[in-house]
Amino acid sequence: MASNGAGNGEFSFDNKRRIGLPKIQTQKTEDENVVCHDDSATPVKAQTLDELHSLQKKKSAPTTPIKSPHVFGVAVSEEERQKQQLQSISASLASLTRETGPKVVKGDPARQAETPKVQQPVHHHPTPSLNISDSGLKFTHILYNLSPAELYEQAIKYEKGSFITSSGALATLSGAKTGRSPRDKRVVRDETTEDDLWWGKGSPNIEMDEQTFLINRERAVDYLCSLEKVFVNDQFLNWDPNNRIKVRIVSARAYHSLFMHNMCIRPTPEELEDFGTPDFTIYNAGQFPCNRYTHYMTSSTSIDINLARREMVILGTQYAGEMKKGLFGVMHYLMPKRQILSLHSGCNMGKEGDVALFFGLSGTGKTTLSTDHNRYLIGDDEHCWSDHGVSNIEGGCYAKCIDLAREKEPDIWNAIKFGTVLENVVFEEHAREVDYTDKSVTENTRAAYPIEYIPNAKIPCVGPHPKNVILLACDAFGVLPPVSKLNLAQTMYHFISGYTALVAGTEDGIKEPTATFSACFGAAFIMLHPTKYAAMLAEKMQKHGATGWLVNTGWSGGSYGSGSRIKLAYTRKIIDAIHSGALLKAEYKKTEVFGLEIPTALEGVPSEILDPVNTWPNKKAHKDTLLKLGGLFRKNFEVFTNYKIGSDSNLTEEILAAGPNF
């Protein structure tokens, strides 16, 4: 083994070998301290990495103290305001049997360096319960009204299936449920709702008793309090400041918190200071199931609404749309109590302030036709019509993404960016580019984004009284006219019917139309009898001079398979003529069976298609199909015929007379 000492010449350099190397000369400058281009910076003030990380985030500026409603004229400190806020949240999470709320503290448990100051549980009675549980000994960390950036971090770190896509949107999975579960939705039937709500045949309201609701509420609250952290959103519904509703959403997932951040109206810091007690609370336990042995339960999923308690409980589903539509149902109950009409519709406004409402079921073109670059978007789905005008209920949009293309829906495409929630989409694993045609998870892929992401959105989302009420139908039978002007009774009849026709495939490959009816164009969400909403609609239309229209975006010249789809360009011309008022000046004639008023001519639309009978080569087939559809309308309306509106049955008879007559 060779030694590496100086005795081994192989590794030594002697002076003789160094003679051939040139000596490096250095020149001294006048000032030895001058350094060329000194880009060194002042050292950071931190002594540890934790201190350095703490410098990265700037504390939010303290908000303006508010006047306490309890201590007149005394300003509440920031610390006291935070304490009151935590007391309110603790009260929301209180167990009804243990009579106390949990110990709550703000902040992410993963970032707590030491035991924080805790808000002691709120006792609802002078004598506290002696029973204590494990959850009563722990802190429940409250992640309160987090920003989208903070919620992204929570989702990506803790929720499997959360990814940032190439556009900046957050892709999430809703678990086993990729749509709503209407058969698992329950409403408490008690003295509050017994006479007010629509019960029985045709109604979406499936009853439960209060005891069962309280069992499910306790289950959800116990689950949420057992978690290390829960997300709490305090937000608003309804852009009308005189009639807005304060909602609190308590959830277990960052995905749910971000979804509701986008879909509800986001309060300013000043509005949050004075938020106080919410008008309605959602307890979303997500994947945690209900007990199937509990009375009224038909599966491990249950969505329960108690209107007297102003509470909603979600068990056994992570589909975020349950919260959105659950609150919409609540608004369908609360708003009519104030003589405000709640509507499942799109709404836009022209430059001159003319407002139009668009009603239509899936596939009728409601989104496409209400999105118009020449008009302001007030909202895409849920609205109120009060004595002040129209207002959007929501603060965001919930758009379908299946087959989404930049060319067809540029506004929706461009809205899918940072802050947007993408539900159940499929994306390329490396570049994270979304394939909107991929239905591997579900066909019901969705995007939830703030309404400000739409360039021509009107903020605040309010407008004057509507001039036009447009009912859209995709008639695959091909017998309804492209456009009809409706009188008030006809508007009520077709509003209650909520008709469209789907094209369903059969086993032998033959495709034929299937009539679909959904009362008030949103039967799954209404609380009262459809005729009550219809009567309110007619009253407001009459009072404010609005005109009703029935627009068919479906087939012409025959049913599906023989006729052809009415061109979108023609439908747009019709909608433009409605907005401009030109269609009111047209000459009209009446059709048979349905008795609809149709224009004889309209600029930009071939006159022959305005009356469907002209486009059918086989006139007998047209008449047979027309009578068939009329019969389907009659059969559907039977469930409403025995319901009286007002003190007598005159209005009911007037609506019935506005239907098919043969």
CSV table of C-alpha atoms in Angstrom, one decimal, residues 81-94 104 106 122 142-145 217 224 230-237 245-251 256-257 260 264-265 267 271-284 310-314 323 327:
chain,number,residue,atom,x,y,z
A,81,ARG,CA,-64.4,41.9,18.9
A,82,GLN,CA,-62.4,38.7,18.2
A,83,LYS,CA,-63.7,37.2,21.5
A,84,GLN,CA,-67.3,38.0,20.6
A,85,GLN,CA,-66.8,36.4,17.2
A,86,LEU,CA,-65.4,33.2,18.7
A,87,GLN,CA,-68.3,33.1,21.2
A,88,SER,CA,-70.7,33.3,18.3
A,89,ILE,CA,-68.9,30.4,16.5
A,90,SER,CA,-68.8,28.3,19.7
A,91,ALA,CA,-72.5,28.9,20.2
A,92,SER,CA,-73.1,27.7,16.6
A,93,LEU,CA,-71.2,24.5,17.3
A,94,ALA,CA,-72.9,23.9,20.7
A,104,VAL,CA,-62.6,27.3,20.0
A,106,LYS,CA,-58.6,30.8,15.6
A,122,VAL,CA,-70.5,29.0,25.7
A,142,ILE,CA,-61.4,27.7,13.6
A,143,LEU,CA,-60.1,28.6,10.1
A,144,TYR,CA,-62.3,31.6,9.7
A,145,ASN,CA,-63.1,33.2,6.3
A,217,ARG,CA,-77.6,17.7,13.9
A,224,LEU,CA,-67.1,18.6,13.3
A,230,VAL,CA,-63.0,23.2,10.9
A,231,PHE,CA,-63.6,25.9,8.3
A,232,VAL,CA,-66.1,28.7,9.1
A,233,ASN,CA,-67.5,31.1,6.4
A,234,ASP,CA,-69.6,34.1,7.4
A,235,GLN,CA,-71.2,35.4,4.2
A,236,PHE,CA,-74.4,36.9,2.7
A,237,LEU,CA,-77.1,35.9,0.3
A,245,ILE,CA,-79.5,37.1,4.7
A,246,LYS,CA,-76.5,36.3,6.9
A,247,VAL,CA,-75.3,32.7,6.5
A,248,ARG,CA,-72.7,30.8,8.4
A,249,ILE,CA,-71.2,27.6,6.8
A,250,VAL,CA,-69.3,25.2,9.1
A,251,SER,CA,-67.4,22.6,7.0
A,256,HIS,CA,-66.2,23.3,0.6
A,257,SER,CA,-65.0,26.6,2.2
A,260,MET,CA,-69.0,28.8,-0.7
A,264,CYS,CA,-72.1,33.4,-1.6
A,265,ILE,CA,-71.6,37.2,-1.4
A,267,PRO,CA,-68.4,40.5,3.0
A,271,GLU,CA,-69.2,44.1,7.3
A,272,LEU,CA,-67.6,41.2,9.1
A,273,GLU,CA,-67.0,43.3,12.1
A,274,ASP,CA,-70.7,43.7,12.7
A,275,PHE,CA,-71.8,40.3,11.4
A,276,GLY,CA,-73.1,39.1,14.7
A,277,THR,CA,-75.5,36.1,14.8
A,278,PRO,CA,-76.2,34.4,11.5
A,279,ASP,CA,-79.7,34.2,10.1
A,280,PHE,CA,-79.0,30.6,8.8
A,281,THR,CA,-76.3,28.0,9.6
A,282,ILE,CA,-75.1,25.0,7.6
A,283,TYR,CA,-73.4,22.1,9.3
A,284,ASN,CA,-71.6,20.2,6.6
A,310,ARG,CA,-82.8,28.1,10.5
A,311,GLU,CA,-80.3,25.3,10.2
A,312,MET,CA,-79.2,22.8,7.6
A,313,VAL,CA,-77.3,19.5,8.2
A,314,ILE,CA,-75.4,17.6,5.6
A,323,MET,CA,-75.0,23.7,0.1
A,327,LEU,CA,-79.7,27.7,0.6
